[in-house]
XYZ file of C-alpha atoms in Angstrom:
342
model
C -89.701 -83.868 -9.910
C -89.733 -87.621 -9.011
C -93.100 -89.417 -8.106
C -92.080 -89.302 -4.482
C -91.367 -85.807 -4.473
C -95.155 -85.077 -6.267
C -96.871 -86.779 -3.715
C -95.507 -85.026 -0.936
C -96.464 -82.181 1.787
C -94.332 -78.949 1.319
C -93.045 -80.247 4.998
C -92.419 -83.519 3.929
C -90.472 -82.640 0.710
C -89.002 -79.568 3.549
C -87.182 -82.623 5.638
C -86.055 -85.209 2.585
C -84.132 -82.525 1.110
C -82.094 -81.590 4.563
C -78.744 -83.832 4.844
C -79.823 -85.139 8.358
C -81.160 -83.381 11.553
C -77.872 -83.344 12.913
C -75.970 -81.404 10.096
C -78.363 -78.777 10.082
C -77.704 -75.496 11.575
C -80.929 -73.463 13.275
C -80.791 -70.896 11.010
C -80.767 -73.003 7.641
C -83.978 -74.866 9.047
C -86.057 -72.158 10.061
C -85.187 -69.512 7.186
C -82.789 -70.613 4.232
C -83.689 -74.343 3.592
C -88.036 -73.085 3.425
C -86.621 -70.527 1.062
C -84.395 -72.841 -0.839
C -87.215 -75.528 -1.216
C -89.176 -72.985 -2.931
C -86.906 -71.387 -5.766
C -86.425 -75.755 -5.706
C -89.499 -76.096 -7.175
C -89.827 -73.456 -8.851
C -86.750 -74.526 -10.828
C -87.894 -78.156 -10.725
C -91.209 -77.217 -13.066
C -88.640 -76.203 -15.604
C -86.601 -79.591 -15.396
C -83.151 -76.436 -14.830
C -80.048 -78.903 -13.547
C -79.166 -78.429 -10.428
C -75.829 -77.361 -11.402
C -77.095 -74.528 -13.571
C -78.442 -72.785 -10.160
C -75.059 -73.537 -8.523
C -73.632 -71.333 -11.545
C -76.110 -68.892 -10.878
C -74.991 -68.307 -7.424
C -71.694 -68.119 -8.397
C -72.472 -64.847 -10.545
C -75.109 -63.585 -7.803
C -72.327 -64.340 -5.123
C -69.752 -62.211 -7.086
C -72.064 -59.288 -7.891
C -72.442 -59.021 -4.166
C -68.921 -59.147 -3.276
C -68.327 -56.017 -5.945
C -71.153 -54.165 -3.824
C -69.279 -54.680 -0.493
C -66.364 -52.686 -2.259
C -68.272 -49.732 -2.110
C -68.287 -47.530 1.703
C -71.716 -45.999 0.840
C -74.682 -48.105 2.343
C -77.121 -49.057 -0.916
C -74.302 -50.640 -2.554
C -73.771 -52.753 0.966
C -77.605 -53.183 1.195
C -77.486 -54.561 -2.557
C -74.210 -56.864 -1.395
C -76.489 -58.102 1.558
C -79.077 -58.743 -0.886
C -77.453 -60.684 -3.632
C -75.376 -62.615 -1.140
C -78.238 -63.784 0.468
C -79.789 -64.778 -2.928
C -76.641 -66.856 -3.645
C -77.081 -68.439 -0.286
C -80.481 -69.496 -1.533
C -79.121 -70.795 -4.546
C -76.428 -72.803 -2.776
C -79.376 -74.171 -0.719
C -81.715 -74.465 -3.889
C -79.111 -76.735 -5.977
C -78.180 -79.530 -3.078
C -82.277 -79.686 -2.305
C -82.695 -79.957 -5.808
C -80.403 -82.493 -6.624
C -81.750 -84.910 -3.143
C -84.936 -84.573 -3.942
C -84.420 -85.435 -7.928
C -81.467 -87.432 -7.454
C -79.467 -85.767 -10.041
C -76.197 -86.054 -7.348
C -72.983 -85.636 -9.211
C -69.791 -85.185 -8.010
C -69.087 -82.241 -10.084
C -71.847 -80.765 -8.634
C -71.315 -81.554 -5.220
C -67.193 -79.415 -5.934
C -69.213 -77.172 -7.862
C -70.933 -75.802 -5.263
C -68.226 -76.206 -2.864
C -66.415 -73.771 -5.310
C -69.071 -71.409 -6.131
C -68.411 -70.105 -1.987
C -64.463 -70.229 -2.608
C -65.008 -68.100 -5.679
C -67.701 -65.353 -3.913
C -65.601 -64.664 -1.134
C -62.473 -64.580 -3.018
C -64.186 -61.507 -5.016
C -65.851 -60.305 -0.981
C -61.950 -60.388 0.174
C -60.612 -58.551 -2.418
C -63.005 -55.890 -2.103
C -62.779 -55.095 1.116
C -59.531 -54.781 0.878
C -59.440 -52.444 -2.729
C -61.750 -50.466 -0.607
C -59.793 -49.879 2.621
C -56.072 -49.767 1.246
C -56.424 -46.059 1.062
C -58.903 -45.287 4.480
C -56.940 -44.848 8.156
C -56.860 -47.727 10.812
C -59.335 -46.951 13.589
C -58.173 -44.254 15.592
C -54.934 -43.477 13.533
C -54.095 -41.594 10.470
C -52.173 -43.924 8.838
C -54.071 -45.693 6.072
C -54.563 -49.244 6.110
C -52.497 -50.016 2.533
C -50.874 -53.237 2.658
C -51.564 -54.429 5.977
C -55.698 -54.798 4.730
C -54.240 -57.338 2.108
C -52.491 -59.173 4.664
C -55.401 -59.487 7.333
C -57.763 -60.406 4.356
C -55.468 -62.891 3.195
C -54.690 -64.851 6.190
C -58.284 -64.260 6.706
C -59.319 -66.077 3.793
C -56.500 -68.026 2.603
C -55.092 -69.357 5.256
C -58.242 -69.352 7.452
C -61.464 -69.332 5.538
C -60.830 -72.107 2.852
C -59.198 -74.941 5.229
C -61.498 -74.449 7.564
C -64.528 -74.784 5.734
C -62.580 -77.734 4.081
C -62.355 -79.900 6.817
C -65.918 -78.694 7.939
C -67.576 -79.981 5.268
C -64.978 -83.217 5.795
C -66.414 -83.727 9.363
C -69.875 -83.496 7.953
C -69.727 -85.961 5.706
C -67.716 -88.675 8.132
C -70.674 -87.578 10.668
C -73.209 -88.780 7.996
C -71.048 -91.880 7.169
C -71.564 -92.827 10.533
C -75.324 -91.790 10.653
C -77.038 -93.000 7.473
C -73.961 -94.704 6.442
C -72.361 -95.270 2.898
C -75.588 -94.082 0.310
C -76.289 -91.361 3.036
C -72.580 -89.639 2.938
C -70.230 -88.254 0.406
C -67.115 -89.530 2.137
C -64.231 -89.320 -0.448
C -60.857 -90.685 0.047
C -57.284 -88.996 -2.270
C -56.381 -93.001 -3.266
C -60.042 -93.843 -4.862
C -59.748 -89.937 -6.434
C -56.303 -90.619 -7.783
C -57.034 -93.775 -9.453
C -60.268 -92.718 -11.116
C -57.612 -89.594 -12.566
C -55.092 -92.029 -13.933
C -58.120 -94.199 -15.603
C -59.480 -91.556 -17.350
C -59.753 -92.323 -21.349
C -57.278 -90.529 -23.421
C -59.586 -89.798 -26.103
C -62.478 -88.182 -26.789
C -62.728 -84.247 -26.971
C -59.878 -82.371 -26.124
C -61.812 -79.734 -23.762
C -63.677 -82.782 -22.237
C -60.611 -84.541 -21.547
C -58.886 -81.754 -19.934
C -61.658 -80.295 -18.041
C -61.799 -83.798 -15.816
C -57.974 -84.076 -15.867
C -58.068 -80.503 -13.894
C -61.608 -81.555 -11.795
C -59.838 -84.918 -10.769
C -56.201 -83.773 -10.102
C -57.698 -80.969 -8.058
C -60.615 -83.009 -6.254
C -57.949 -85.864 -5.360
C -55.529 -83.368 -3.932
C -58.253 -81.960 -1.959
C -59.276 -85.339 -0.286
C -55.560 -85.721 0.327
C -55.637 -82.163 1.773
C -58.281 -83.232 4.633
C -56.683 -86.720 5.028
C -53.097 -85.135 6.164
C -54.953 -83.088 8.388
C -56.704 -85.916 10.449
C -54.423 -88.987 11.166
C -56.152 -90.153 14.261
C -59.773 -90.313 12.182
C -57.421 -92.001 9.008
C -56.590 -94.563 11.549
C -59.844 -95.052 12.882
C -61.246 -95.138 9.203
C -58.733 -97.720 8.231
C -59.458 -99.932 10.782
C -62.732 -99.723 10.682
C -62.803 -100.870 6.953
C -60.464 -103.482 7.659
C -62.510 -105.275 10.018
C -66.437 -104.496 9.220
C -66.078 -103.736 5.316
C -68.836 -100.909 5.479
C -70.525 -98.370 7.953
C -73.911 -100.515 8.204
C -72.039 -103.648 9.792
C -70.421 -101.410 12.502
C -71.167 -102.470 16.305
C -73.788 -100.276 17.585
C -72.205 -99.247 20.326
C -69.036 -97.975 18.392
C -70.953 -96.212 15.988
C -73.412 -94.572 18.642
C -70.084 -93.229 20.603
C -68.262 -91.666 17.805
C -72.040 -90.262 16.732
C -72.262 -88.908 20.232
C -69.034 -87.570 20.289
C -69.317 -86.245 16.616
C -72.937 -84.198 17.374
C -71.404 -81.203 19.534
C -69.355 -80.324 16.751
C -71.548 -80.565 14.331
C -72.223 -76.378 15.298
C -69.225 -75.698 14.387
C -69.302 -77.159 10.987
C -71.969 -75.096 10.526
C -70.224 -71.740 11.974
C -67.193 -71.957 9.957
C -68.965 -72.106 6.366
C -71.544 -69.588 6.049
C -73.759 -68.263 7.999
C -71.903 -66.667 11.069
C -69.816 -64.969 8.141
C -72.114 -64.137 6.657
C -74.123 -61.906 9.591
C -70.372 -60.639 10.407
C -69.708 -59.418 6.824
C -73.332 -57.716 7.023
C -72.660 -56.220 10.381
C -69.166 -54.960 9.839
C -69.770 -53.486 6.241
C -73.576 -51.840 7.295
C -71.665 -50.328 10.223
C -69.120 -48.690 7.694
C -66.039 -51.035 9.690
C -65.600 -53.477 7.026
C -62.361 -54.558 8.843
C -63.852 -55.552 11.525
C -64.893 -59.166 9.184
C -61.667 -60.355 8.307
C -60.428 -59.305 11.937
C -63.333 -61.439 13.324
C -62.620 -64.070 10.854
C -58.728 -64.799 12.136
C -59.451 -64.597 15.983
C -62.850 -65.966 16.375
C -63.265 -68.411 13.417
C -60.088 -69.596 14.029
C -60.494 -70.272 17.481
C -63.334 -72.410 16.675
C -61.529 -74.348 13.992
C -58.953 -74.980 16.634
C -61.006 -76.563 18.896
C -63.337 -78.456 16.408
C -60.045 -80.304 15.126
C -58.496 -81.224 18.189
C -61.689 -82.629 19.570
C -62.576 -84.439 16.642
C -59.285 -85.924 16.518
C -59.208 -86.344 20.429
C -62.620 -87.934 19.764
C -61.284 -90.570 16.850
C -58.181 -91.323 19.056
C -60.534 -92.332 22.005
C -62.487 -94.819 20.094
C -59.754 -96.305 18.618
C -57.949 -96.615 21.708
C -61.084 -97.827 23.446
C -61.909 -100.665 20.629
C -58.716 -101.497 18.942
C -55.752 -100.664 20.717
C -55.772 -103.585 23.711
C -56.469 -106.174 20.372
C -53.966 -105.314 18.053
C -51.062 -105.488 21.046
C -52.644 -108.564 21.959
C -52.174 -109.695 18.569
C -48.521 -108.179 18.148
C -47.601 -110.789 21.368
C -49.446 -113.599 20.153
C -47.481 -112.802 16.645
C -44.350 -112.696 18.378
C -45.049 -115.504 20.596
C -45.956 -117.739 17.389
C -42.380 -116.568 15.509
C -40.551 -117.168 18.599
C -41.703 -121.067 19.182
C -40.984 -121.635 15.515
C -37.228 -120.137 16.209
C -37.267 -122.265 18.542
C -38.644 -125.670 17.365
C-alpha cells in the first residue's frame, strides 16, 4: 500500500479507488466496491499483484458457470456464490491496482477477459443442460435451438455490447478527469506499438505480446468502426486543442451532460443486471429465461445507448465545428479561385 493509501479513512480509500461518481452504478457503491476494498487490503498486506486476483476470478468465475449446469438448486446456490466472489475479485483487482498504482494494460484486458471467459463457460452450460429438457409448455426438447439463443445471446449480444460499454466509459472519463484519468485507446497507437515490438528476447515472451497486441489493437479498431460520429468528434477535437484539459468548458460540459444518462446503461450491459437475471432464471429452475432476457432486453438497451451516444457526438460536432470548417472550405475555394484568376 502507498503512503497515501496508509493514511487514509476506510471511506476515503472507499472513493479513490471508484473510477469517478459518474461511472459508478448504485449497486457497485453500496455493496460490491465496500466488499472489494476489503479482500483489497487484505491482498494489499501480502504485496499479491493485482493481476494475480484477476486470475483468481477467472477460475472462481468458471467454477460457477459449471454449477449453473446443474437443474438441482445447491449446485445453482454454489454458482450464485462463486460468481459473486469473482465479481468481488473483478472489483478487488481494478481497486487494487488505483489505489497502488500498479495499472497495466495487460491488466486492464485481463480483467476485461476474465468476464468474456466466465460467461463463455455460464453459456455453455446452460445450454449442455437444457439441450435435452422441453420448451415451456411443449414436449419438444430444446436441442439445438438452446445453442442458438445462447449464442446470439452471448456472441453476438453479450461481448459487443459490453465492448463498447466499457468504450463509452472510458471516453466519458476522458472528458471528465481527462487524459491520466481515462484509458482511452485508439487501433493506430495499438498497431504501431505491435509492429515495434523487439524481435528478440524469449520466444514465449515474444509471442505472448504479439497475440495481446494483435488482439488488443483489433479490439480498439472493433469499437472505432462502430462509432464514426464520436471518431469524428475525437479527431477534431485533437486537431484543434491537442488534449482533453485544453477543451472549452462549455464543449466539454455538453458532451459530459449528454454522456451522464447513459452512463446506466454502461453499467446494465456488463454485469450486474446479468448477473441478478442469471440468479433469478436458474434459482427459478427456467434457466432460459437469461439468454432470452439477454437478446430482447439487453439488446434493446444497447440499441438505444449507441444511437444516442452517437446522436449525442454528432450534435456537438455539428454545433462547434460544422458552420467553421464550411466557412473554411469557401474561404479555401475563394483563395484558389482569385489565384486562377490573377
Amino acid at each position: 500500500m502507498n503512503t497515501d493509501s496508509e493514511n487514509m479513512t476506510f471511506k476515503e480509500m472507499l472513493k479513490v479507488s471508484f473510477k469517478s461518481d459518474d461511472t459508478e452504478e448504485w449497486l457497485d457503491v453500496h455493496f460490491t466496491r465496500p466488499i472489494g476494498l476489503m479482500f483489497a487490503l487484505f491482498w494489499m498486506k501480502f504485496d499479491v499483484h493485482p493481476n494475480v486476483v484477476t486470475i483468481l476470478s477467472i477460475f472462481l468465475g468458471v467454477a460457477a458457470g459449471v454449477m449453473f449446469g446443474f437443474p438441482d438448486l445447491l449446485h445453482n446456490i454454489l454458482g450464485v456464490i462463486l460468481l459473486m466472489l469473482a465479481n468481488f475479485g473483478d472489483s478487488t483487482d481494478g481497486q487494487m491496482a488505483r489505489l497502488t498504482g500498479k495499472k497495466t494494460l495487460v491488466g486492464r484486458v485481463l480483467d476485461g477477459f476474465s468476464g468474456d471467459v466466465n460467461f463463455a463457460v455460464i453459456y455453455t452450460a446452460l445450454s449442455i443442460r437444457l439441450t435435452n429438457v422441453p420448451m415451456p409448455g411443449t414436449d419438444i426438447n430444446w436441442g439445438i435451438a438452446i445453442w442458438i439463443l445462447c449464442f446470439a445471446a452471448g456472441v453476438l449480444g453479450h461481448i459487443p455490447e459490453a465492448s463498447l460499454s466499457d468504450y463509452y466509459r472510458q471516453i466519458h472519463l476522458w472528458f471528465l478527469k481527462g487524459k491520466d484519468g481515462s484509458e482511452l485507446d485508439n487501433y493506430a497507437q495499438q498497431r504501431q506499438i505491435y509492429e515495434t515490438l523487439p524481435k528478440e528476447g524469449p520466444l514465449v515472451s515474444r509471442l505472448f505480446y504479439k497475440a495481446f497486441y494483435f488482439n488488443y489493437a483489433n479490439y480498439c479498431k472493433g469499437q472505432e468502426e462502430r462509432t464514426p460520429h464520436f471518431q469524428k468528434l475525437y479527431a477534431e477535437l485533437l486537431r484543434r486543442y491537442g488534449s482533453p484539459e485544453s477543451l472549452p468548458d462549455d464543449l466539454k460540459n455538453e458532451f459530459l451532460e449528454g454522456s451522464r444518462p447513459l452512463m446506466k446503461y454502461t453499467n446494465l450491459l456488463t454485469f450486474n443486471s446479468r448477473a441478478i437475471c442469471l440468479y433469478v432464471a436458474c434459482l427459478l429452475n427456467e434457466p432460459w429465461l437469461y439468454p432470452l432476457v439477454e437478446v430482447i432486453i439487453h439488446t434493446g438497451m444497447y440499441v438505444h445507448m449507441h444511437r444516442s451516444h452517437e446522436f449525442l457526438c454528432k450534435r456537438i460536432y455539428t454545433k462547434y465545428f460544422s458552420q467553421e470548417n464550411e466557412e473554411m472550405v469557401v474561404d479555401n475555394s475563394t483563395s484558389e479561385t482569385s489565384l486562377v484568376n490573377s
